[in-house]
Amino acid sequence: MSRFMHLHGSAEISHNGHLKIGGVSTIDLAKQYGTPLYVYDTALIKERARGFRKTFKELGVKAEVAYASKAFSCMAIFQLMNEEGLSLDVVSGGELYTALKADFPPERIHFNGNNKSRSELVLAVKEKIGCIVVDNFYELQLLSEITGEMKSKTKVLLRVTPGIEAHTHDYILTGQEDSKFGFDLQNGQAEKAMKLSLESEYIELLGLHCHIGSQIFETTGFILAARKMIEKAAEWNSLYGFVPEVINLGGGFGIRYTQEDDPIAPSQYVKEMILAVKEEVSRTGMSMPEIWIEPGRSLVGDAGTSLYTIGSSKEVPGVRKYLAIDGGMSDNIRPALYRAKYEALIANKADAEPEDTVSIAGKCCESGDMLIWDLPLPDAEAGDLLAVFCTGAYGYSMANNYNRLPRPPVVFVENGKSKLVIRRETYRDLIKLDESLT
Ligand code: LLP
């Protein structure tokens, strides 16, 4: 293993040089479930969940930690998050449906999204979910109508764009003014939305929400956003008597994918946010709101590992060596979409020193389907098992059937045991929705 490599959570290398996660040999997992395979270290997810909650508790702040389920959604992860006392952020009827089927308490479900449909909103209102994060005037109008028709009081947060530029990849920058999300805080839109919400009979305005971006390594953006939101709330308080019970600061806490990433501890983000809110609250004379957050990646990202079997290889003399795996952009689109980088090792030779630099190619018919460029690896051959780390967030949830590749299964591992939580898609599953012409 390269000396820069980092083993996350319970991952370890056993005396025979095999990678183990949650006390289970990855070689055994590959034999039992096949590859490609996503493996989740559930002890690490629980540790992260407890860490967030503990920080709020220690600092005496009322909070809800809502798991941003877009990072990885399935019934089992929702059940685990529920057991850990977390709330849930969903962004579609599909995520909401999955949560309800997993018996997630509706009152702890929050619904985000910039274009919720009438039927999605009706489902949310009917199920009396914890709150709807209203994104725009169209939605506000639609929700006023729906709640009126159903005569059902519904709690709402208004998503605002505080105009903060977070230092991250452009594609995942959402808190700046020119964004498809939320009401602008500077140009009066947010204020108008707040007044409309206060006037709406069945809408109960809980407070404000913002999300400034994803994979962020600095606390500055969160602090600025927190300050801006409280400052505005205080202004609206004196003008219109608006009292925010909740300030939701979104998710976006960065994690370590490779040695180039240097994240701060999750608790640090929370501590600094709380401090900023407290300071601004006492400066403006407001009452202290609850602080809600919505981490996705930082709860599940480094708990996930993808296992692949190495197949073909190709040497371009003097240029590079390609090693191909049995998955690719269909199970991890992040390298192709964001140029995301990952670390990996050969799970059955995990203690071997790297001898070669190779590039890992996916099996999709697309030149851009490269998983890792220039990866130091020990001598690898067909049949070896490649473990790619930190694929727990936006891996399975962004998986697709390009080239009609079936999506891999997901297993949870902990204390020497494994449990299948999503089965492998079969060829039969692939044609399940097809209608034959004959
Ligand atoms: N809350 C809201 C409103 C969001 O839009 C997001 C992410 C989150 C919370 C959770 O952010 P996290 O803690 O996971 O960074 N597919 C991209 C990431 C897109 C993030 C979209 N919104 C990726 O693979 O990097």
Short mmCIF file of C-alpha atoms and ligand atoms in Angstrom, two decimals:
data_model
loop_
_atom_site.label_atom_id
_atom_site.label_comp_id
_atom_site.label_asym_id
_atom_site.label_seq_id
_atom_site.Cartn_x
_atom_site.Cartn_y
_atom_site.Cartn_z
CA MET A 1 0.00 0.00 0.00
CA SER A 2 1.26 3.48 -0.87
CA ARG A 3 2.49 5.41 2.15
CA PHE A 4 0.08 8.23 1.29
CA MET A 5 -2.91 5.93 1.34
CA HIS A 6 -5.42 6.43 4.09
CA LEU A 7 -7.59 3.67 5.49
CA HIS A 8 -11.00 4.96 6.54
CA GLY A 9 -13.06 3.81 9.50
CA SER A 10 -12.77 0.11 10.27
CA ALA A 11 -10.78 -0.70 7.12
CA GLU A 12 -7.62 -2.67 7.93
CA ILE A 13 -5.12 -4.95 6.28
CA SER A 14 -5.08 -8.45 7.70
CA HIS A 15 -1.90 -10.52 8.22
CA ASN A 16 -2.39 -12.22 4.84
CA GLY A 17 -2.44 -8.87 3.06
CA HIS A 18 -6.19 -8.78 2.48
CA LEU A 19 -8.29 -5.68 2.94
CA LYS A 20 -10.93 -6.06 5.63
CA ILE A 21 -13.83 -3.70 6.30
CA GLY A 22 -16.09 -4.00 9.33
CA GLY A 23 -14.11 -7.09 10.28
CA VAL A 24 -15.06 -8.83 7.01
CA SER A 25 -12.57 -9.82 4.33
CA THR A 26 -13.29 -7.99 1.09
CA ILE A 27 -12.14 -11.13 -0.76
CA ASP A 28 -14.94 -13.06 0.94
CA LEU A 29 -17.42 -10.28 0.17
CA ALA A 30 -16.47 -10.38 -3.52
CA LYS A 31 -16.89 -14.18 -3.53
CA GLN A 32 -20.23 -14.06 -1.81
CA TYR A 33 -21.85 -11.11 -3.58
CA GLY A 34 -19.79 -10.77 -6.78
CA THR A 35 -18.34 -7.56 -8.20
CA PRO A 36 -18.82 -4.70 -8.71
CA LEU A 37 -20.01 -4.27 -5.16
CA TYR A 38 -20.53 -1.31 -2.84
CA VAL A 39 -19.52 -2.01 0.75
CA TYR A 40 -20.60 0.31 3.59
CA ASP A 41 -18.84 0.48 6.94
CA THR A 42 -21.90 1.16 9.09
CA ALA A 43 -19.91 1.72 12.30
CA LEU A 44 -18.29 4.71 10.60
CA ILE A 45 -21.66 6.11 9.50
CA LYS A 46 -22.94 5.82 13.08
CA GLU A 47 -19.79 7.50 14.40
CA ARG A 48 -20.29 10.44 12.03
CA ALA A 49 -24.01 10.72 12.87
CA ARG A 50 -23.32 10.65 16.61
CA GLY A 51 -20.50 13.17 16.19
CA PHE A 52 -22.80 15.77 14.66
CA ARG A 53 -25.52 15.30 17.25
CA LYS A 54 -23.04 15.31 20.14
CA THR A 55 -21.56 18.65 19.10
CA PHE A 56 -24.95 20.35 19.13
CA LYS A 57 -25.80 18.74 22.43
CA GLU A 58 -22.53 19.77 24.06
CA LEU A 59 -23.03 23.34 22.98
CA GLY A 60 -26.61 23.32 24.22
CA VAL A 61 -28.19 24.16 20.90
CA LYS A 62 -31.49 22.68 19.74
CA ALA A 63 -30.85 21.07 16.42
CA GLU A 64 -31.94 18.65 13.76
CA VAL A 65 -29.30 16.83 11.77
CA ALA A 66 -31.02 15.81 8.55
CA TYR A 67 -29.27 13.27 6.39
CA ALA A 68 -29.26 14.54 2.80
CA SER A 69 -30.51 11.35 1.30
CA LYS A 70 -29.49 12.18 -2.26
CA ALA A 71 -25.99 11.10 -1.23
CA PHE A 72 -27.18 7.50 -0.93
CA SER A 73 -30.78 6.52 -0.61
CA CYS A 74 -32.31 3.15 0.10
CA MET A 75 -34.57 1.79 2.81
CA ALA A 76 -31.72 0.35 4.90
CA ILE A 77 -29.74 3.59 5.16
CA PHE A 78 -32.92 5.48 6.06
CA GLN A 79 -33.60 2.95 8.82
CA LEU A 80 -30.05 3.30 10.11
CA MET A 81 -30.30 7.11 10.13
CA ASN A 82 -33.63 6.88 11.93
CA GLU A 83 -32.11 4.64 14.61
CA GLU A 84 -29.38 7.26 15.05
CA GLY A 85 -32.03 9.92 15.67
CA LEU A 86 -31.30 11.86 12.50
CA SER A 87 -33.88 13.63 10.37
CA LEU A 88 -34.06 13.17 6.62
CA ASP A 89 -33.76 15.59 3.72
CA VAL A 90 -35.49 14.29 0.60
CA VAL A 91 -35.59 16.00 -2.78
CA SER A 92 -38.14 14.01 -4.74
CA GLY A 93 -41.31 11.98 -4.46
CA GLY A 94 -39.16 8.89 -4.99
CA GLU A 95 -36.92 9.63 -2.01
CA LEU A 96 -39.98 10.54 0.07
CA TYR A 97 -41.73 7.31 -0.92
CA THR A 98 -38.63 5.25 -0.02
CA ALA A 99 -38.43 6.99 3.35
CA LEU A 100 -42.10 6.32 4.10
CA LYS A 101 -41.70 2.67 3.05
CA ALA A 102 -38.73 2.46 5.43
CA ASP A 103 -41.05 3.70 8.21
CA PHE A 104 -39.08 6.89 8.62
CA PRO A 105 -41.12 9.17 10.92
CA PRO A 106 -42.76 11.72 8.57
CA GLU A 107 -42.39 14.50 11.13
CA ARG A 108 -38.61 14.27 10.75
CA ILE A 109 -38.62 14.45 6.95
CA HIS A 110 -37.73 17.70 5.18
CA PHE A 111 -38.47 18.19 1.51
CA ASN A 112 -36.03 20.22 -0.64
CA GLY A 113 -35.95 20.81 -4.39
CA ASN A 114 -36.38 23.54 -6.98
CA ASN A 115 -39.28 22.09 -8.95
CA LYS A 116 -41.48 19.95 -6.77
CA SER A 117 -44.53 18.78 -8.64
CA ARG A 118 -48.12 19.10 -7.46
CA SER A 119 -48.30 15.36 -6.76
CA GLU A 120 -45.03 15.44 -4.79
CA LEU A 121 -46.33 18.34 -2.69
CA VAL A 122 -49.69 16.65 -2.18
CA LEU A 123 -47.94 13.52 -0.91
CA ALA A 124 -45.79 15.60 1.46
CA VAL A 125 -48.80 17.50 2.83
CA LYS A 126 -50.90 14.36 3.12
CA GLU A 127 -48.15 12.57 5.05
CA LYS A 128 -47.69 15.64 7.29
CA ILE A 129 -43.92 15.67 6.87
CA GLY A 130 -41.76 17.84 9.13
CA CYS A 131 -41.31 20.70 6.71
CA ILE A 132 -41.23 21.69 3.09
CA VAL A 133 -38.31 23.85 2.04
CA VAL A 134 -40.00 26.19 -0.40
CA ASP A 135 -37.67 27.22 -3.19
CA ASN A 136 -39.55 29.70 -5.40
CA PHE A 137 -42.73 31.74 -5.94
CA TYR A 138 -44.32 29.09 -8.16
CA GLU A 139 -43.98 26.53 -5.39
CA LEU A 140 -45.20 28.95 -2.74
CA GLN A 141 -48.37 29.60 -4.74
CA LEU A 142 -48.88 25.90 -5.47
CA LEU A 143 -48.38 24.96 -1.84
CA SER A 144 -50.78 27.67 -0.65
CA GLU A 145 -53.40 26.22 -2.99
CA ILE A 146 -52.76 22.61 -1.97
CA THR A 147 -52.71 23.27 1.77
CA GLY A 148 -55.88 25.36 1.36
CA GLU A 149 -57.65 22.61 -0.60
CA MET A 150 -56.57 19.99 1.93
CA LYS A 151 -57.12 22.32 4.90
CA SER A 152 -53.83 21.10 6.27
CA LYS A 153 -51.37 23.30 8.14
CA THR A 154 -47.88 22.76 6.73
CA LYS A 155 -44.55 23.83 8.13
CA VAL A 156 -42.26 25.63 5.74
CA LEU A 157 -38.72 26.91 5.51
CA LEU A 158 -37.82 29.37 2.78
CA ARG A 159 -34.70 28.51 0.85
CA VAL A 160 -32.66 31.65 0.33
CA THR A 161 -29.46 32.34 -1.58
CA PRO A 162 -27.31 34.40 0.72
CA GLY A 163 -24.87 35.33 -2.05
CA ILE A 164 -21.95 33.38 -0.69
CA GLU A 165 -19.40 31.89 -3.07
CA ALA A 166 -18.04 28.65 -1.69
CA HIS A 167 -14.71 27.38 -2.95
CA THR A 168 -15.66 24.20 -4.66
CA HIS A 169 -16.31 22.72 -8.08
CA ASP A 170 -18.50 25.01 -10.22
CA TYR A 171 -21.14 22.37 -10.84
CA ILE A 172 -21.93 22.08 -7.16
CA LEU A 173 -21.97 25.71 -6.26
CA THR A 174 -25.48 26.65 -5.22
CA GLY A 175 -25.36 29.51 -2.72
CA GLN A 176 -24.35 32.33 -5.06
CA GLU A 177 -26.78 34.84 -6.53
CA ASP A 178 -26.86 33.35 -10.02
CA SER A 179 -28.28 30.01 -8.97
CA LYS A 180 -31.34 28.01 -9.93
CA PHE A 181 -32.09 27.50 -6.23
CA GLY A 182 -33.87 29.68 -3.72
CA PHE A 183 -35.06 33.23 -3.13
CA ASP A 184 -32.43 35.90 -3.40
CA LEU A 185 -31.69 37.51 -0.07
CA GLN A 186 -30.27 40.73 -1.53
CA ASN A 187 -32.80 41.77 -4.16
CA GLY A 188 -36.00 41.61 -2.13
CA GLN A 189 -37.29 38.23 -3.41
CA ALA A 190 -36.76 36.50 -0.08
CA GLU A 191 -38.50 39.31 1.77
CA LYS A 192 -41.48 39.10 -0.57
CA ALA A 193 -41.67 35.32 -0.11
CA MET A 194 -41.53 35.74 3.65
CA LYS A 195 -44.45 38.20 3.59
CA LEU A 196 -46.51 35.93 1.32
CA SER A 197 -45.85 32.98 3.62
CA LEU A 198 -46.95 34.92 6.69
CA GLU A 199 -50.18 35.83 4.87
CA SER A 200 -50.94 32.28 3.70
CA GLU A 201 -53.56 30.66 5.95
CA TYR A 202 -52.23 27.12 6.02
CA ILE A 203 -48.53 27.84 5.74
CA GLU A 204 -46.62 27.98 8.98
CA LEU A 205 -43.30 29.69 8.36
CA LEU A 206 -40.64 28.07 10.54
CA GLY A 207 -37.62 29.93 9.28
CA LEU A 208 -34.93 30.14 6.64
CA HIS A 209 -32.78 27.63 4.81
CA CYS A 210 -29.64 27.93 2.74
CA HIS A 211 -27.12 25.55 1.22
CA ILE A 212 -23.96 27.15 -0.06
CA GLY A 213 -22.36 24.25 -1.91
CA SER A 214 -20.78 20.86 -1.50
CA GLN A 215 -17.36 19.39 -0.64
CA ILE A 216 -16.38 22.63 1.12
CA PHE A 217 -13.20 22.70 3.22
CA GLU A 218 -13.55 26.08 4.89
CA THR A 219 -15.90 27.33 7.56
CA THR A 220 -15.89 30.92 6.29
CA GLY A 221 -18.79 30.42 3.85
CA PHE A 222 -21.00 28.83 6.50
CA ILE A 223 -20.20 31.58 9.00
CA LEU A 224 -20.96 34.33 6.50
CA ALA A 225 -24.19 32.61 5.48
CA ALA A 226 -25.27 32.16 9.11
CA ARG A 227 -24.58 35.80 9.89
CA LYS A 228 -26.41 37.04 6.81
CA MET A 229 -29.49 34.97 7.56
CA ILE A 230 -29.75 36.12 11.17
CA GLU A 231 -29.11 39.71 10.16
CA LYS A 232 -31.98 39.57 7.62
CA ALA A 233 -34.24 37.75 10.06
CA ALA A 234 -33.63 40.49 12.62
CA GLU A 235 -34.49 43.15 10.06
CA TRP A 236 -37.73 41.34 9.16
CA ASN A 237 -38.44 40.85 12.83
CA SER A 238 -38.55 44.57 13.48
CA LEU A 239 -40.45 45.29 10.25
CA TYR A 240 -42.98 42.45 10.21
CA GLY A 241 -42.68 40.59 13.51
CA PHE A 242 -41.11 37.57 11.80
CA VAL A 243 -39.47 35.24 14.35
CA PRO A 244 -37.44 32.39 12.86
CA GLU A 245 -37.66 29.25 14.95
CA VAL A 246 -35.21 27.50 12.66
CA ILE A 247 -32.15 28.42 10.67
CA ASN A 248 -31.09 25.60 8.36
CA LEU A 249 -27.53 25.94 7.10
CA GLY A 250 -27.60 23.02 4.67
CA GLY A 251 -24.84 20.52 4.09
CA GLY A 252 -21.64 20.56 2.11
CA PHE A 253 -18.94 19.59 4.60
CA GLY A 254 -15.91 18.31 2.69
CA ILE A 255 -14.36 14.88 3.13
CA ARG A 256 -10.98 13.37 2.33
CA TYR A 257 -11.02 11.54 -1.00
CA THR A 258 -7.27 11.68 -1.62
CA GLN A 259 -4.15 13.05 0.00
CA GLU A 260 -4.86 16.36 -1.81
CA ASP A 261 -7.90 16.90 0.43
CA ASP A 262 -7.45 18.31 3.89
CA PRO A 263 -10.87 18.58 5.53
CA ILE A 264 -11.48 19.90 9.02
CA ALA A 265 -13.36 17.76 11.52
CA PRO A 266 -17.16 17.73 10.99
CA SER A 267 -17.66 18.99 14.55
CA GLN A 268 -15.55 22.04 13.74
CA TYR A 269 -17.97 23.21 11.04
CA VAL A 270 -20.82 22.84 13.49
CA LYS A 271 -19.01 24.63 16.32
CA GLU A 272 -18.16 27.61 14.17
CA MET A 273 -21.68 27.85 12.76
CA ILE A 274 -23.17 27.79 16.24
CA LEU A 275 -20.77 30.44 17.41
CA ALA A 276 -21.61 32.69 14.46
CA VAL A 277 -25.35 32.29 15.02
CA LYS A 278 -25.01 32.93 18.76
CA GLU A 279 -22.95 36.06 18.21
CA GLU A 280 -25.31 37.44 15.60
CA VAL A 281 -28.33 36.59 17.71
CA SER A 282 -27.00 38.47 20.72
CA ARG A 283 -25.87 41.40 18.53
CA THR A 284 -29.34 41.77 17.01
CA GLY A 285 -31.32 40.89 20.14
CA MET A 286 -33.12 38.01 18.38
CA SER A 287 -34.08 34.83 20.20
CA MET A 288 -31.85 31.84 19.54
CA PRO A 289 -33.31 29.68 16.76
CA GLU A 290 -32.83 25.94 16.35
CA ILE A 291 -29.97 25.21 13.98
CA TRP A 292 -30.58 22.52 11.41
CA ILE A 293 -28.02 21.03 9.06
CA GLU A 294 -28.21 18.65 6.10
CA PRO A 295 -24.99 16.70 5.67
CA GLY A 296 -24.94 14.00 3.03
CA ARG A 297 -21.42 13.28 1.86
CA SER A 298 -19.84 13.75 5.30
CA LEU A 299 -22.13 11.09 6.79
CA VAL A 300 -21.70 8.33 4.21
CA GLY A 301 -18.92 9.29 1.80
CA ASP A 302 -15.85 7.73 3.36
CA ALA A 303 -17.87 4.80 4.72
CA GLY A 304 -18.35 3.43 1.21
CA THR A 305 -15.86 1.34 -0.77
CA SER A 306 -16.38 -0.05 -4.25
CA LEU A 307 -14.97 -3.46 -5.09
CA TYR A 308 -14.21 -4.37 -8.70
CA THR A 309 -12.53 -7.26 -10.47
CA ILE A 310 -9.68 -6.34 -12.76
CA GLY A 311 -10.04 -7.75 -16.28
CA SER A 312 -8.28 -6.62 -19.44
CA SER A 313 -5.24 -4.39 -19.66
CA LYS A 314 -3.61 -2.38 -22.37
CA GLU A 315 -0.12 -0.96 -22.53
CA VAL A 316 0.54 2.06 -24.71
CA PRO A 317 4.36 1.87 -24.80
CA GLY A 318 5.98 4.93 -23.30
CA VAL A 319 2.60 6.49 -22.54
CA ARG A 320 0.54 4.55 -20.00
CA LYS A 321 -0.91 1.27 -18.90
CA TYR A 322 -4.67 0.86 -18.71
CA LEU A 323 -6.29 -1.65 -16.38
CA ALA A 324 -9.97 -2.25 -16.95
CA ILE A 325 -12.48 -3.09 -14.25
CA ASP A 326 -15.95 -4.66 -14.39
CA GLY A 327 -17.73 -1.37 -13.58
CA GLY A 328 -17.11 2.29 -14.30
CA MET A 329 -19.12 5.44 -14.95
CA SER A 330 -22.32 3.45 -14.60
CA ASP A 331 -21.64 2.89 -10.89
CA ASN A 332 -19.44 5.94 -10.26
CA ILE A 333 -20.01 8.85 -12.59
CA ARG A 334 -18.11 11.35 -10.44
CA PRO A 335 -14.72 11.13 -12.20
CA ALA A 336 -16.37 11.67 -15.60
CA LEU A 337 -18.71 14.38 -14.37
CA TYR A 338 -16.53 16.34 -11.93
CA ARG A 339 -13.01 15.01 -12.58
CA ALA A 340 -13.30 13.59 -9.06
CA LYS A 341 -10.24 11.78 -7.76
CA TYR A 342 -10.08 8.59 -5.74
CA GLU A 343 -7.55 6.38 -4.00
CA ALA A 344 -7.56 2.63 -4.51
CA LEU A 345 -5.58 -0.48 -3.73
CA ILE A 346 -5.56 -4.11 -4.70
CA ALA A 347 -7.62 -5.71 -1.97
CA ASN A 348 -5.93 -9.10 -2.25
CA LYS A 349 -2.44 -7.52 -2.22
CA ALA A 350 -3.19 -4.68 0.15
CA ASP A 351 0.17 -4.82 1.90
CA ALA A 352 2.24 -4.82 -1.30
CA GLU A 353 4.24 -1.73 -2.22
CA PRO A 354 3.29 0.00 -5.47
CA GLU A 355 5.58 -0.91 -8.36
CA ASP A 356 3.69 0.50 -11.27
CA THR A 357 1.60 3.50 -12.22
CA VAL A 358 -1.57 2.51 -14.00
CA SER A 359 -4.83 4.13 -15.08
CA ILE A 360 -8.10 2.48 -14.20
CA ALA A 361 -10.59 2.30 -17.05
CA GLY A 362 -14.28 1.54 -16.75
CA LYS A 363 -16.01 -0.84 -19.14
CA CYS A 364 -18.45 1.62 -20.71
CA CYS A 365 -18.21 2.50 -24.37
CA GLU A 366 -16.98 5.99 -23.74
CA SER A 367 -13.36 7.23 -23.69
CA GLY A 368 -14.26 9.46 -20.75
CA ASP A 369 -15.06 6.41 -18.65
CA MET A 370 -11.83 6.50 -16.66
CA LEU A 371 -12.10 5.95 -12.92
CA ILE A 372 -8.59 6.87 -11.78
CA TRP A 373 -5.64 8.28 -13.72
CA ASP A 374 -2.06 7.48 -12.73
CA LEU A 375 -2.63 5.30 -9.73
CA PRO A 376 0.38 3.72 -8.03
CA LEU A 377 -0.34 -0.01 -7.68
CA PRO A 378 1.57 -3.21 -7.10
CA ASP A 379 1.79 -5.57 -10.06
CA ALA A 380 -1.84 -6.28 -10.95
CA GLU A 381 -3.33 -9.04 -13.05
CA ALA A 382 -6.72 -10.16 -14.25
CA GLY A 383 -8.76 -11.50 -11.37
CA ASP A 384 -7.28 -9.17 -8.78
CA LEU A 385 -9.75 -7.19 -6.69
CA LEU A 386 -9.60 -3.39 -6.84
CA ALA A 387 -10.95 -1.48 -3.84
CA VAL A 388 -11.81 2.16 -4.54
CA PHE A 389 -12.30 4.17 -1.36
CA CYS A 390 -14.75 6.93 -0.45
CA THR A 391 -17.47 6.01 -2.91
CA GLY A 392 -20.26 6.10 -0.33
CA ALA A 393 -21.76 9.42 -1.41
CA TYR A 394 -23.16 10.07 -4.88
CA GLY A 395 -21.97 6.66 -6.06
CA TYR A 396 -24.94 4.32 -5.95
CA SER A 397 -27.34 7.26 -5.92
CA MET A 398 -25.99 8.48 -9.27
CA ALA A 399 -25.57 5.00 -10.74
CA ASN A 400 -27.22 4.34 -14.05
CA ASN A 401 -27.74 1.63 -16.64
CA TYR A 402 -25.60 3.08 -19.41
CA ASN A 403 -24.73 0.25 -21.80
CA ARG A 404 -27.39 -1.73 -19.94
CA LEU A 405 -25.00 -2.53 -17.16
CA PRO A 406 -26.95 -3.80 -14.15
CA ARG A 407 -26.42 -1.73 -11.01
CA PRO A 408 -24.25 -3.43 -8.40
CA PRO A 409 -25.56 -4.58 -5.03
CA VAL A 410 -24.90 -2.85 -1.71
CA VAL A 411 -23.81 -4.59 1.49
CA PHE A 412 -23.47 -3.21 4.99
CA VAL A 413 -20.61 -4.61 7.08
CA GLU A 414 -20.02 -4.36 10.81
CA ASN A 415 -18.57 -6.55 13.56
CA GLY A 416 -17.49 -9.32 11.22
CA LYS A 417 -20.91 -9.63 9.56
CA SER A 418 -22.26 -8.55 6.21
CA LYS A 419 -25.83 -7.82 5.18
CA LEU A 420 -27.16 -7.35 1.67
CA VAL A 421 -29.27 -4.18 1.61
CA ILE A 422 -29.74 -3.70 -2.13
CA ARG A 423 -29.56 -6.73 -4.38
CA ARG A 424 -27.75 -6.78 -7.72
CA GLU A 425 -29.85 -5.77 -10.67
CA THR A 426 -30.40 -8.64 -13.08
CA TYR A 427 -30.79 -8.68 -16.85
CA ARG A 428 -34.44 -9.40 -16.20
CA ASP A 429 -34.65 -6.21 -14.10
CA LEU A 430 -33.17 -4.33 -17.05
CA ILE A 431 -36.08 -5.22 -19.33
CA LYS A 432 -38.71 -4.93 -16.61
CA LEU A 433 -40.06 -1.65 -17.98
CA ASP A 434 -39.72 -2.53 -21.66
CA GLU A 435 -42.75 -3.31 -23.79
CA SER A 436 -42.18 -5.71 -26.65
CA LEU A 437 -43.37 -4.69 -30.14
CA THR A 438 -44.48 -8.22 -30.93
N1 LLP B 1 -28.77 20.18 1.23
C1 LLP B 1 -29.00 20.62 -0.01
C2 LLP B 1 -30.09 21.56 -0.22
C3 LLP B 1 -28.23 20.16 -1.08
O1 LLP B 1 -28.48 20.62 -2.31
C4 LLP B 1 -27.20 19.23 -0.84
C5 LLP B 1 -26.40 18.72 -1.95
C6 LLP B 1 -26.98 18.78 0.47
C7 LLP B 1 -27.79 19.29 1.49
C8 LLP B 1 -25.93 17.77 0.83
O2 LLP B 1 -24.65 18.19 0.49
P1 LLP B 1 -23.39 17.31 0.97
O3 LLP B 1 -23.33 17.39 2.46
O4 LLP B 1 -23.60 15.94 0.50
O5 LLP B 1 -22.24 17.97 0.30
N2 LLP B 1 -23.39 15.00 -6.96
C9 LLP B 1 -22.40 15.92 -6.41
C10 LLP B 1 -22.90 16.60 -5.17
C11 LLP B 1 -24.19 17.34 -5.40
C12 LLP B 1 -24.67 17.97 -4.13
C13 LLP B 1 -26.03 18.52 -4.32
N3 LLP B 1 -26.62 19.03 -3.15
C14 LLP B 1 -21.13 15.13 -6.12
O6 LLP B 1 -21.09 13.94 -6.40
O7 LLP B 1 -20.15 15.71 -5.66
#
